[in-house]
CSV table of C-alpha atoms in Angstrom, one decimal:
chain,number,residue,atom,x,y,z
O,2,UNK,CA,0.0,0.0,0.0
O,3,UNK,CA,0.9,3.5,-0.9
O,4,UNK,CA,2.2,6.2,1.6
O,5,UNK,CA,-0.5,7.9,0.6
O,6,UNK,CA,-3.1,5.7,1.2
O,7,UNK,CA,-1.6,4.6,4.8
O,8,UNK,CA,-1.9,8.3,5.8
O,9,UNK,CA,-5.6,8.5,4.4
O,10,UNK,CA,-6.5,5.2,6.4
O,11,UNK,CA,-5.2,6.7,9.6
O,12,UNK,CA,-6.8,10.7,9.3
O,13,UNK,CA,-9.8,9.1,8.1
O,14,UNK,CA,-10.4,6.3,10.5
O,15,UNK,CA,-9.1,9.3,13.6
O,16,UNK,CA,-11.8,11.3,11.8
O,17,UNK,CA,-14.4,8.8,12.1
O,18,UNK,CA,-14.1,8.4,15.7
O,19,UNK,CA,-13.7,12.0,16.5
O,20,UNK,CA,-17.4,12.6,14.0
O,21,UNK,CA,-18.9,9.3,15.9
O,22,UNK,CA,-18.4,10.7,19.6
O,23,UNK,CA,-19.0,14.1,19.3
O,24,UNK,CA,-21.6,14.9,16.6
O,25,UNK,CA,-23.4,11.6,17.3
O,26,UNK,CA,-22.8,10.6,20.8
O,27,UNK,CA,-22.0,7.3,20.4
O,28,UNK,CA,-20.3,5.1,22.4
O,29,UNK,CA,-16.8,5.8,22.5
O,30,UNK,CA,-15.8,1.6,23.3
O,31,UNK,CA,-18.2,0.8,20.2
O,32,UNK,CA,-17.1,3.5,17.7
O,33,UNK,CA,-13.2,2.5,18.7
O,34,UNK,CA,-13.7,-1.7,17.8
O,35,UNK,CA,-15.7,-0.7,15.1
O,36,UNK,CA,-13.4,1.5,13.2
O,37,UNK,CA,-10.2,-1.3,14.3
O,38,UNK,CA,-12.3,-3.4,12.7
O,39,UNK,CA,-13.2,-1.0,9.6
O,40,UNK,CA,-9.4,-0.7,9.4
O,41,UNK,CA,-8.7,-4.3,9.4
O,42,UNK,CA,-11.0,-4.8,6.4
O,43,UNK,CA,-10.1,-1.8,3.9
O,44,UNK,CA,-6.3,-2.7,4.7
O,45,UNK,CA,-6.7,-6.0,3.3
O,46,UNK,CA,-5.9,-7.8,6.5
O,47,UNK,CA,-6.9,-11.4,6.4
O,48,UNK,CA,-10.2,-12.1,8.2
O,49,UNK,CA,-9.1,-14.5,10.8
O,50,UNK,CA,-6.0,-12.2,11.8
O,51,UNK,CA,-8.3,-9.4,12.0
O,52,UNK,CA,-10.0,-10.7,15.1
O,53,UNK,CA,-6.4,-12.5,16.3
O,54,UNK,CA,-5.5,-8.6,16.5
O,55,UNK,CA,-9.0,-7.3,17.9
O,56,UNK,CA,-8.5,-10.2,21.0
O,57,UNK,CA,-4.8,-8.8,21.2
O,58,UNK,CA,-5.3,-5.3,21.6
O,59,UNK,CA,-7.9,-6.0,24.3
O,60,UNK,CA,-6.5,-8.5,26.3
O,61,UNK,CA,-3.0,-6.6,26.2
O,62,UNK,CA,-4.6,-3.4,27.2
O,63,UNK,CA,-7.1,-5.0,29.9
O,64,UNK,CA,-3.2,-6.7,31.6
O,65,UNK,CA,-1.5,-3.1,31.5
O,66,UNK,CA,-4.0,-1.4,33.1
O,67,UNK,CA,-7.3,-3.0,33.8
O,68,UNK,CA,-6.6,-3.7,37.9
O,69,UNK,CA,-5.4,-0.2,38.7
O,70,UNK,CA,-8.6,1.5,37.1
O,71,UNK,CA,-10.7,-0.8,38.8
O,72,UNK,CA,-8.4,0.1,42.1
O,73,UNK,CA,-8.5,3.2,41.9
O,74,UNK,CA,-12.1,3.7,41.3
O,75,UNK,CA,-12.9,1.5,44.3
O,76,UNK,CA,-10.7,3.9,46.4
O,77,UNK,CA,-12.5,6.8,45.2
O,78,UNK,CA,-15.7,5.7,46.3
O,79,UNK,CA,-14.7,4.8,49.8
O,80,UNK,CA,-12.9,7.8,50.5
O,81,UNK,CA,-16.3,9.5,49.7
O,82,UNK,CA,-18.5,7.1,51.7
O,83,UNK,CA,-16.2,7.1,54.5
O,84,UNK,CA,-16.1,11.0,54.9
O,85,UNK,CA,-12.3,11.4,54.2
O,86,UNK,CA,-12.5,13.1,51.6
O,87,UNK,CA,-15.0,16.0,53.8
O,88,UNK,CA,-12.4,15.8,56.5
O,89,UNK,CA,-9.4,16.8,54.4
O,90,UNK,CA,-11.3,19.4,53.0
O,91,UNK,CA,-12.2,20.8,56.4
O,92,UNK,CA,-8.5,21.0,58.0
O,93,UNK,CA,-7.2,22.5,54.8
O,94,UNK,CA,-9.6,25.4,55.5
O,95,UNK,CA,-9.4,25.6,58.8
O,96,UNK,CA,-5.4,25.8,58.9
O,97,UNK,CA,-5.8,28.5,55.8
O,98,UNK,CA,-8.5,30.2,57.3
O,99,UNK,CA,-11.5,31.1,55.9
O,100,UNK,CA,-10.0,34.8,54.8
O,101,UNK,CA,-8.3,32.4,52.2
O,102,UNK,CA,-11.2,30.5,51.5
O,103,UNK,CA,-10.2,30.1,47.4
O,104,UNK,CA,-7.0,29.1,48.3
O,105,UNK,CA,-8.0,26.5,51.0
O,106,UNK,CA,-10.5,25.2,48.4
O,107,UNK,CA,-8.0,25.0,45.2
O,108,UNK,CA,-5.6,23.1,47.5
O,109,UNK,CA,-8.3,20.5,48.8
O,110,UNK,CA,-9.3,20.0,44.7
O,111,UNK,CA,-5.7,19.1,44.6
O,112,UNK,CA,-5.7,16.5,47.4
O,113,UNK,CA,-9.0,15.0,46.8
O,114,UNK,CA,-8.3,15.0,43.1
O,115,UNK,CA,-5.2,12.5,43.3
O,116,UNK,CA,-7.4,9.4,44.4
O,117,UNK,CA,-11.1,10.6,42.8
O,118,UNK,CA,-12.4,11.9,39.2
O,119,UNK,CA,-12.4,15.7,38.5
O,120,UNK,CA,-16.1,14.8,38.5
O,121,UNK,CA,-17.0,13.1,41.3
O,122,UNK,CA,-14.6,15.3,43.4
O,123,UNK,CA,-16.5,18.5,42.4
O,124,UNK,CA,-19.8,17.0,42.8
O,125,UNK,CA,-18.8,15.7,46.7
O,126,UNK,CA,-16.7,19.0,46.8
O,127,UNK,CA,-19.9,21.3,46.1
O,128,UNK,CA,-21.5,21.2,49.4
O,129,UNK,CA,-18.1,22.5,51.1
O,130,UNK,CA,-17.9,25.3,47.8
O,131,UNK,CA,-21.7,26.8,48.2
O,132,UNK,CA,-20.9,26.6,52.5
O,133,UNK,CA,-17.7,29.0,51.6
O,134,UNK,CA,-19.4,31.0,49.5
O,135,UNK,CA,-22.2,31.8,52.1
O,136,UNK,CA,-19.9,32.4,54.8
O,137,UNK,CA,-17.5,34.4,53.1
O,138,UNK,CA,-17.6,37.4,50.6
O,139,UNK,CA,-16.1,35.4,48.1
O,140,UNK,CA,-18.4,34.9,44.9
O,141,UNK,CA,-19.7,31.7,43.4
O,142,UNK,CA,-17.4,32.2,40.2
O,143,UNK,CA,-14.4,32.9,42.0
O,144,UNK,CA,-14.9,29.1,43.8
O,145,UNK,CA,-15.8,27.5,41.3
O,146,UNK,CA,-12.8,28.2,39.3
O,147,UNK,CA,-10.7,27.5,42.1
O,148,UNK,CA,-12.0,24.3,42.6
O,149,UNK,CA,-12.8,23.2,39.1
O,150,UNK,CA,-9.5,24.2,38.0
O,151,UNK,CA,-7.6,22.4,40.8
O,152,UNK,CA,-9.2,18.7,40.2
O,153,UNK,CA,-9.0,19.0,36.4
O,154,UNK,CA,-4.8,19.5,36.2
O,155,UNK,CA,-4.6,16.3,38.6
O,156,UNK,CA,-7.3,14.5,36.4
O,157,UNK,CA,-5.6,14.5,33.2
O,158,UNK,CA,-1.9,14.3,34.8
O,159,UNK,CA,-1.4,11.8,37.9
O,160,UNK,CA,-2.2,7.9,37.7
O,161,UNK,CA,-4.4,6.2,38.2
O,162,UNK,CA,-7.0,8.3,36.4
O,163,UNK,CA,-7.7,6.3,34.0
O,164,UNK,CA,-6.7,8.7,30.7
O,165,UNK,CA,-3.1,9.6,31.8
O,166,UNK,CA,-2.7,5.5,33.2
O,167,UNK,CA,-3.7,4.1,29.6
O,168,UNK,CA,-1.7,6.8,28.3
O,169,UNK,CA,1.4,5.5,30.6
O,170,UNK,CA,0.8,2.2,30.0
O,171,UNK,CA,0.4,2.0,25.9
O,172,UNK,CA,3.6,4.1,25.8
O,173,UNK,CA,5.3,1.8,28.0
O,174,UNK,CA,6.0,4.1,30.2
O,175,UNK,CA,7.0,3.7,34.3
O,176,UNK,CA,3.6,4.9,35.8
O,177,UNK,CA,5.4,6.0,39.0
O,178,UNK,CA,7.5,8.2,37.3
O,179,UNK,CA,4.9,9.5,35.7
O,180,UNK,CA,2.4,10.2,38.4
O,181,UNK,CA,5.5,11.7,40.4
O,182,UNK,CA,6.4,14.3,37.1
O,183,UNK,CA,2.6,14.6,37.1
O,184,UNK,CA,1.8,15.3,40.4
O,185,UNK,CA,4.7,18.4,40.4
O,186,UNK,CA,3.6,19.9,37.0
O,187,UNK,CA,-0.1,20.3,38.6
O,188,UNK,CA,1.9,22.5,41.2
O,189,UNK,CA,2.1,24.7,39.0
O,190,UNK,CA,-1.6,24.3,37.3
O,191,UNK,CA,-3.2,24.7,40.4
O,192,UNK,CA,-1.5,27.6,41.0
O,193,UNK,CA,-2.4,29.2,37.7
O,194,UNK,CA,-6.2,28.1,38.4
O,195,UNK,CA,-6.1,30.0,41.7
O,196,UNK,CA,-4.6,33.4,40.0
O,197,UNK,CA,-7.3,33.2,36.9
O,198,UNK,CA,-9.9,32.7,39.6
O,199,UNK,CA,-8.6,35.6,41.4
O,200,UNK,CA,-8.4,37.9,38.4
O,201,UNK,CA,-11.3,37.1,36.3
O,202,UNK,CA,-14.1,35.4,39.1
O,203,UNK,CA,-14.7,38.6,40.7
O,204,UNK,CA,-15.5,40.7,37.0
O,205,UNK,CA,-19.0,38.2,36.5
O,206,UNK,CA,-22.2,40.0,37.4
O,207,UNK,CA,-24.9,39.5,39.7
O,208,UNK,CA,-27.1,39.7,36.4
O,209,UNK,CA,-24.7,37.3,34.9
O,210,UNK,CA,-25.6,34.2,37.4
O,211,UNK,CA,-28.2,31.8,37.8
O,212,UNK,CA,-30.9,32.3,40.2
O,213,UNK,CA,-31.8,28.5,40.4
O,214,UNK,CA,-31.6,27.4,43.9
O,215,UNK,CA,-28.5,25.8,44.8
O,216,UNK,CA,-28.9,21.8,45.4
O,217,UNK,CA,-29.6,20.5,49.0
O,218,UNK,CA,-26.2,19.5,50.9
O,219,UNK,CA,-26.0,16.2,52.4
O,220,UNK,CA,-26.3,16.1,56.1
O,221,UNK,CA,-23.8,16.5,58.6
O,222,UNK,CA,-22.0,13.4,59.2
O,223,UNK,CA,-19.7,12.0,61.6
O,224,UNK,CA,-16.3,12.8,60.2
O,225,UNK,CA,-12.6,10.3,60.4
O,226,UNK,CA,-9.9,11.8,62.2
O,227,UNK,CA,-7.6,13.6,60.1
O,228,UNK,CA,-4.5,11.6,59.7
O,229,UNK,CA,-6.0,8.6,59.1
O,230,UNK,CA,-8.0,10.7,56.5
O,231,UNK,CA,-4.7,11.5,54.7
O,232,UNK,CA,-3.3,8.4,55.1
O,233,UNK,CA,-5.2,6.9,51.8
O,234,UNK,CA,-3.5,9.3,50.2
O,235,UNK,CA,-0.4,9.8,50.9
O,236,UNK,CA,0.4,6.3,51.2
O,237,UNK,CA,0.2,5.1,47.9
O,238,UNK,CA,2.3,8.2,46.3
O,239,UNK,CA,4.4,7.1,49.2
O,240,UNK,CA,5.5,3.4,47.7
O,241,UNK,CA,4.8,4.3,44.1
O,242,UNK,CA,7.1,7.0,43.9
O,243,UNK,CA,9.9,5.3,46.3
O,244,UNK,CA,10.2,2.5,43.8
O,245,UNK,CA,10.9,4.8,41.2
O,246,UNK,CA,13.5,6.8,42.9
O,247,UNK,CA,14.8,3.7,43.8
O,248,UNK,CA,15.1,2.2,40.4
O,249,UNK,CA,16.4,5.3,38.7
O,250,UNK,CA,19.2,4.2,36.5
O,251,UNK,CA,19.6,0.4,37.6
O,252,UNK,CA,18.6,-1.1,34.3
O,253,UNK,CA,15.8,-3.6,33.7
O,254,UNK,CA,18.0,-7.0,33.2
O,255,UNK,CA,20.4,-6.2,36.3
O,256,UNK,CA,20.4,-8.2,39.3
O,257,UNK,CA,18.2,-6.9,42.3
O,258,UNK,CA,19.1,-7.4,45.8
O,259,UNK,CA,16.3,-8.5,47.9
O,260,UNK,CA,15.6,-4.9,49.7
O,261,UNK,CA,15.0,-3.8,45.5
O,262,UNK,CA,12.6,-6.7,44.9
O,263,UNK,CA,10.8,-5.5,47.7
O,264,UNK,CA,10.3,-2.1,46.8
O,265,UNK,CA,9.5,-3.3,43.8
O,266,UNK,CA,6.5,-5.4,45.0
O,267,UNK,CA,5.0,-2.4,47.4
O,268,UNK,CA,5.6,0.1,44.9
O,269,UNK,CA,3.8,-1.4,42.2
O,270,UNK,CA,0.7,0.4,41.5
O,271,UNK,CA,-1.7,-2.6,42.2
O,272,UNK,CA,-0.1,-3.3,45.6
O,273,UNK,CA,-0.3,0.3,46.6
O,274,UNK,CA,-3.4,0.4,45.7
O,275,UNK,CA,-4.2,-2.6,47.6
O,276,UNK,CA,-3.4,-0.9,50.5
O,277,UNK,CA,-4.8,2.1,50.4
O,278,UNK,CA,-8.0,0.4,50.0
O,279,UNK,CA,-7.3,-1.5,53.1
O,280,UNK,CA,-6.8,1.6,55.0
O,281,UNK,CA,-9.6,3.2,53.4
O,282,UNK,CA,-11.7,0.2,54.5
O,283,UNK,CA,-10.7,1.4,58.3
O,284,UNK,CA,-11.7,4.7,57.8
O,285,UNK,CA,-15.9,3.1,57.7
O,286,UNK,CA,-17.7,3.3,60.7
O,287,UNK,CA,-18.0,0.3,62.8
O,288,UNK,CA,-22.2,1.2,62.0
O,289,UNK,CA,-22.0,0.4,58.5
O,290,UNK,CA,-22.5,-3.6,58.6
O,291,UNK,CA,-21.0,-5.9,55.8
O,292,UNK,CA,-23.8,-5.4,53.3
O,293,UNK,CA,-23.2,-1.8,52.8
O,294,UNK,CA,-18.8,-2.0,52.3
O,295,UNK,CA,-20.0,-4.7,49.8
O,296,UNK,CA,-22.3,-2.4,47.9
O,297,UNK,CA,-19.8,0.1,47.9
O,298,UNK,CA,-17.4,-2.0,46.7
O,299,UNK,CA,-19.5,-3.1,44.0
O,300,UNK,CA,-20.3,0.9,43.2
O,301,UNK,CA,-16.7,1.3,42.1
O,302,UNK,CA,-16.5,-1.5,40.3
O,303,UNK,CA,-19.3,-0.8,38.3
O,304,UNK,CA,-18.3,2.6,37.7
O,305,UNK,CA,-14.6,1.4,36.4
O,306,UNK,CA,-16.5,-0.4,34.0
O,307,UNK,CA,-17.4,2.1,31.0
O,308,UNK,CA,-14.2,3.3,31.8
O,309,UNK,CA,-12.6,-0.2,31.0
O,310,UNK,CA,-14.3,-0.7,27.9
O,311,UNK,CA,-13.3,2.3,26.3
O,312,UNK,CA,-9.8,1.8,27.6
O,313,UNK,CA,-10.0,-1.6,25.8
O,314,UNK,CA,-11.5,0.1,22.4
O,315,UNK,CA,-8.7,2.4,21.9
O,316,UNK,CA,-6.4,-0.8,22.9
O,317,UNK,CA,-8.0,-3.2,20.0
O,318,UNK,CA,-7.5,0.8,17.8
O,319,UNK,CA,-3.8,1.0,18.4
O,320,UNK,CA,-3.2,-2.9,17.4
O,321,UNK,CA,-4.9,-2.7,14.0
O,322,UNK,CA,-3.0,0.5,13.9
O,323,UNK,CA,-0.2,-1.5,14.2
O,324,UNK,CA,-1.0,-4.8,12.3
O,325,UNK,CA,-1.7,-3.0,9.1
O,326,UNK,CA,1.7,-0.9,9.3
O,327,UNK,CA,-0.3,2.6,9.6
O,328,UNK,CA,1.3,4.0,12.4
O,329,UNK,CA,5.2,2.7,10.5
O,330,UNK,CA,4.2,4.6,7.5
O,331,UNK,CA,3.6,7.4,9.2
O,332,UNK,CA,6.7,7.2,11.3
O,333,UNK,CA,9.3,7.2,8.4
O,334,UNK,CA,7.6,10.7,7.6
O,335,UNK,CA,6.8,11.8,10.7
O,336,UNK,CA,11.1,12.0,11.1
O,337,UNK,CA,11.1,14.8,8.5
O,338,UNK,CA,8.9,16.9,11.0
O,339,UNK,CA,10.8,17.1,14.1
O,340,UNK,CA,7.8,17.6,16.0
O,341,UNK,CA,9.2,15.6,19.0
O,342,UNK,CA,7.1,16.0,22.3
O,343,UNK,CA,4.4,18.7,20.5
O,344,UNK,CA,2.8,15.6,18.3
O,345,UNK,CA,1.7,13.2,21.1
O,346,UNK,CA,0.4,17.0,22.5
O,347,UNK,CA,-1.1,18.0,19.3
O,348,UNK,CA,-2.9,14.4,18.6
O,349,UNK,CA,-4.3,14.4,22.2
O,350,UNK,CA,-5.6,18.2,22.1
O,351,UNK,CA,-7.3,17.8,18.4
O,352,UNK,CA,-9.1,14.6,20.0
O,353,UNK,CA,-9.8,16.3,23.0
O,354,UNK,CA,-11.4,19.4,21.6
O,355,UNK,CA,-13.3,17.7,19.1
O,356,UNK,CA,-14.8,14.7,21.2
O,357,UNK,CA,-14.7,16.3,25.2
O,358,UNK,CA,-13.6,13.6,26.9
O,359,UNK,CA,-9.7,13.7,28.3
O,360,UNK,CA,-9.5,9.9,29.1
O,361,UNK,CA,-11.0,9.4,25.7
O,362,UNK,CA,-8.5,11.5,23.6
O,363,UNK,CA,-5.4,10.6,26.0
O,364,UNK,CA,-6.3,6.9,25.4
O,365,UNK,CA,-7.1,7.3,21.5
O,366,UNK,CA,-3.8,9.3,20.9
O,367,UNK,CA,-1.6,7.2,23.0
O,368,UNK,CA,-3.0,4.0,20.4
O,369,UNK,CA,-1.6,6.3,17.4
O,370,UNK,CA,1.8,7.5,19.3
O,371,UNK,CA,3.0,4.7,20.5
O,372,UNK,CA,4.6,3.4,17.4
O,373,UNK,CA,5.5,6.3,16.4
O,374,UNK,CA,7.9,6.9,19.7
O,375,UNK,CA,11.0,6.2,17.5
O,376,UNK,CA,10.7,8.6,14.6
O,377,UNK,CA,9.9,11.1,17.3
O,378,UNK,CA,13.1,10.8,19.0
O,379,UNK,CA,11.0,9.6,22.5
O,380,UNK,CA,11.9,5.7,22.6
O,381,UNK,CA,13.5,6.0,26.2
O,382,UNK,CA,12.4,5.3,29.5
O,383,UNK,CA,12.6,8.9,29.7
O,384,UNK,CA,11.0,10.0,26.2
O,385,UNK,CA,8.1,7.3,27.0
O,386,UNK,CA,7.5,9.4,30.6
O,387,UNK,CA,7.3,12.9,28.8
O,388,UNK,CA,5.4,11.5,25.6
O,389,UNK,CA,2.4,10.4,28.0
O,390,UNK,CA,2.7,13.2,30.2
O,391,UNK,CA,2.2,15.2,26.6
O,392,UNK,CA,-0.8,13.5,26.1
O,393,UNK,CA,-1.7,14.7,29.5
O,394,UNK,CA,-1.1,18.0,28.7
O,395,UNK,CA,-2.7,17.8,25.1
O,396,UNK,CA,-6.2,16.3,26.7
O,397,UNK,CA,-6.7,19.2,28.5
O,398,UNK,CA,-7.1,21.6,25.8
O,399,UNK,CA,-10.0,22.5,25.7
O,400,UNK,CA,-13.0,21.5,28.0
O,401,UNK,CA,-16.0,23.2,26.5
O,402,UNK,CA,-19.6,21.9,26.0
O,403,UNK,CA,-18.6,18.2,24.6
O,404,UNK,CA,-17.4,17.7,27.9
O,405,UNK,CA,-19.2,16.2,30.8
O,406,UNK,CA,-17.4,17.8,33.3
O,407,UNK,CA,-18.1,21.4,31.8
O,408,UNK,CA,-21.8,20.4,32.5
O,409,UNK,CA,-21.1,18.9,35.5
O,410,UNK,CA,-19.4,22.4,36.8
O,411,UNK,CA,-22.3,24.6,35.3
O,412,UNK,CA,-24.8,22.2,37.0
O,413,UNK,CA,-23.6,22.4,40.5
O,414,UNK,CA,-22.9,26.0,40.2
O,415,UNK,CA,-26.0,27.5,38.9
O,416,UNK,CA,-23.4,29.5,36.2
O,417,UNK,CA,-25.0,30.2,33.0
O,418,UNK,CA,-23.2,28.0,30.0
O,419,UNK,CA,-21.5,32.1,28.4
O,420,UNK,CA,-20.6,32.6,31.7
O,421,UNK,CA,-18.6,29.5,32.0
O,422,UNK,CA,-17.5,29.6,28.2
O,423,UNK,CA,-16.2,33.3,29.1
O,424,UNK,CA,-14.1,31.9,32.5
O,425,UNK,CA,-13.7,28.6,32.8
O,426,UNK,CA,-12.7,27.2,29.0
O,427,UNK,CA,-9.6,29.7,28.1
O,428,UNK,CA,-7.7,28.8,31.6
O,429,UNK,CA,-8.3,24.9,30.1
O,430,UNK,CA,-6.5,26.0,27.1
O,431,UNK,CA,-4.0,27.8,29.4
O,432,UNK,CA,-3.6,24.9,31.6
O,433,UNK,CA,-2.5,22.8,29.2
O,434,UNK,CA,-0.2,24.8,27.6
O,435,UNK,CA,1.5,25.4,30.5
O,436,UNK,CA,1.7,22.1,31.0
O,437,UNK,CA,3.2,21.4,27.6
O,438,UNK,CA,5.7,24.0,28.6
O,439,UNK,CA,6.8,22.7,31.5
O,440,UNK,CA,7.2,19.0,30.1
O,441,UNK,CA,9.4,20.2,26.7
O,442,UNK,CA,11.5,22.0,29.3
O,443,UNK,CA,12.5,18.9,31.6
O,444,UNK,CA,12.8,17.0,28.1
O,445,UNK,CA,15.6,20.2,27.5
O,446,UNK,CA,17.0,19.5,30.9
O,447,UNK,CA,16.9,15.5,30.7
């Protein structure tokens, strides 16, 4: 097959998906198998490889990364039935002080957002938002952005949300290292959220809001103490982010003592994870009998499940991508270009801003990078760790009304959909940017 016709197979099948999800809505899991499978037919791939290849790309995906989405989901939920994540919330402010109410809420975003979805930690953040926003004379803009901005740099950055994980994984990258560099670029993100807040919140109109009234909080409830709060937390960074330290130049076929095979057990994501589900587990009142853990337990597995399958889609995507030498065809041109780090960005930010979903678009580009890693001058451990952190960056850009999370933040905070075009979608594009930024320059240090 010509160059030409390799190149027209891959913008045409990418352009299919992106026209599936966004202008139809359809699922993203069946539009991904669907179009591998498309591909496997008009590239003249034998039948019975073609779903040899469809098995592949699922079951390979589904071994990568499959446990720690489920994991991590799971964790998520029982932080949020247990109270932690309240808890945190509460000492953050009250150390700040309620004078630095934004602050104190951009800062929790951050914490809660490591373990829990940009989504779900807005929605079980909202009650603690609309409480500041009462007590204080800070407006309902200003918070918002504070904490919208806060979860979504930690959303499409730090494992194990499930984008930036599939992302990792696909790329072959070490996931520790990743959610370590991703966990310090959000620094920065955060920081950027809580400045645009500060500047542009305050200029939005009483006129300019909603006057729906704001949704019922959920009842006081008795809360965990505070450390053990944290503890689900901190504990997994803790051993993921030791192993990697520790591992840091000792190469993958060299002999281990048995202190490094050690570290290598505890600071592998599932293990971690593992644990901080146990400790998690502690955090549930004695009150709550065995019925109820089990349902909850059962809530975030059955949330990881869409999740799973459209991880899986763009998993069966990037093997026909590779089976029908697409993505080599592209990579002996793609050398010519010297795009390096700014293609995995650009892939994942076109995806992004067509289709509105950042796990969708991180996962989708990641299927269409990988073998391209070469050609792009990124087929290191440490060009594998920037390329997904790229992807990161490049799913950001931008959240607008494709995106449930845009609804998610206009629902919860009564702001009108131009009021939330006008604040909250440039700093998105911003974010991400900045994020890009901040990645090509440790790829000019490294």
């Amino acid at each position: 097959m010509s160059t030409l016709w390799m190149f027209s197979l891959l913008f045409g099948s990418v352009g299919l998906i992106v026209w599936s999800t966004a202008r139809w809505r359809m699922n993203p899991f069946l539009v991904l198998f669907l179009i591998a499978l498309l591909l496997g037919l008009v590239s003249g791939m034998p039948l019975d490889k073609i779903v040899d290849t469809l098995k592949e790309g699922f079951g390979e995906t589904m071994k990568k990364i499959g446990l720690v989405i489920i994991l991590g989901t799971v964790l998520g939920v029982l932080l949020e039935r247990s109270g932690a994540t309240l808890r945190m919330a509460n000492y953050i402010l009250g150390k700040v002080g309620e004078n630095r109410a934004p602050a104190a809420l951009s800062i929790t975003g951050f914490l809660v957002g490591l373990p829990i979805f940009c989504d779900s930690g807005f929605i079980i953040l909202n009650g603690l938002k609309q409480s500041l926003v009462r007590r204080t004379n800070f407006g309902m803009p200003l918070m918002t952005l504070c904490l919208a901005t806060s979860l979504y740099g930690v959303h499409c950055l730090v494992p194990p949300h499930p984008g930036i994980a599939a992302a990792g994984a696909t790329l072959g990258a070490d996931l520790g290292m990743v959610m370590l560099l991703g966990i310090g670029i959000s620094i920065p993100l955060t920081l950027l959220g809580y400045f645009w807040a500060l500047r542009f919140g305050p200029k939005v109109t009483e006129a300019e809001l909603s006057k729906e009234v704001d949704p019922i909080a959920s009842e006081p409830r008795q809360l965990p103490a505070v450390w053990r709060s944290f503890l689900p937390v901190v504990v997994p960074i803790f051993l993921i982010g030791l192993k990697s330290l520790a591992f840091l130049g000792i190469a993958a076929d060299a002999p281990k003592s048995g202190w490094l095979k050690f570290l290598s057990l505890i600071g592998d994501p599932i293990i971690a994870l593992l644990c901080a589900i146990g400790l998690a587990v502690l955090l549930l009142p004695r009150a709550n009998d065995r019925k109820s853990i089990q349902k909850w337990f059962g809530e975030g597995v059955e949330k990881a499940g869409p999740i799973l399958a459209i991880i899986a889609g763009g998993g069966t995507f990037g093997a026909m991508l590779n089976a029908t030498n697409v993505s080599t065809a592209l990579a002996a041109s793609i050398e010519q270009w010297h795009l390096g780090l700014f293609f995995p960005f650009l892939v994942a930010l076109v995806l992004k801003t067509a289709q509105g979903s950042s796990t969708v678009a991180a996962i989708t580009a990641a299927s269409i990078v990988a073998p391209l890693l070469p050609g792009l001058g990124l087929d290191s451990e440490w060009g594998r760790t920037l390329a997904a952190l790229s992807l990161g960056a490049g799913s950001m850009v931008i959240s607008h009304a494709n995106d449930a999370y845009f609804w998610v933040i206009s629902t919860f905070s009564n702001l009108r959909t131009d009021v939330l075009f006008r604040l909250y979608t440039p700093v998105t594009a911003v974010m991400g940017v900045v994020a890009q930024l901040l990645i090509w320059g440790l790829f000019l240090l490294g």
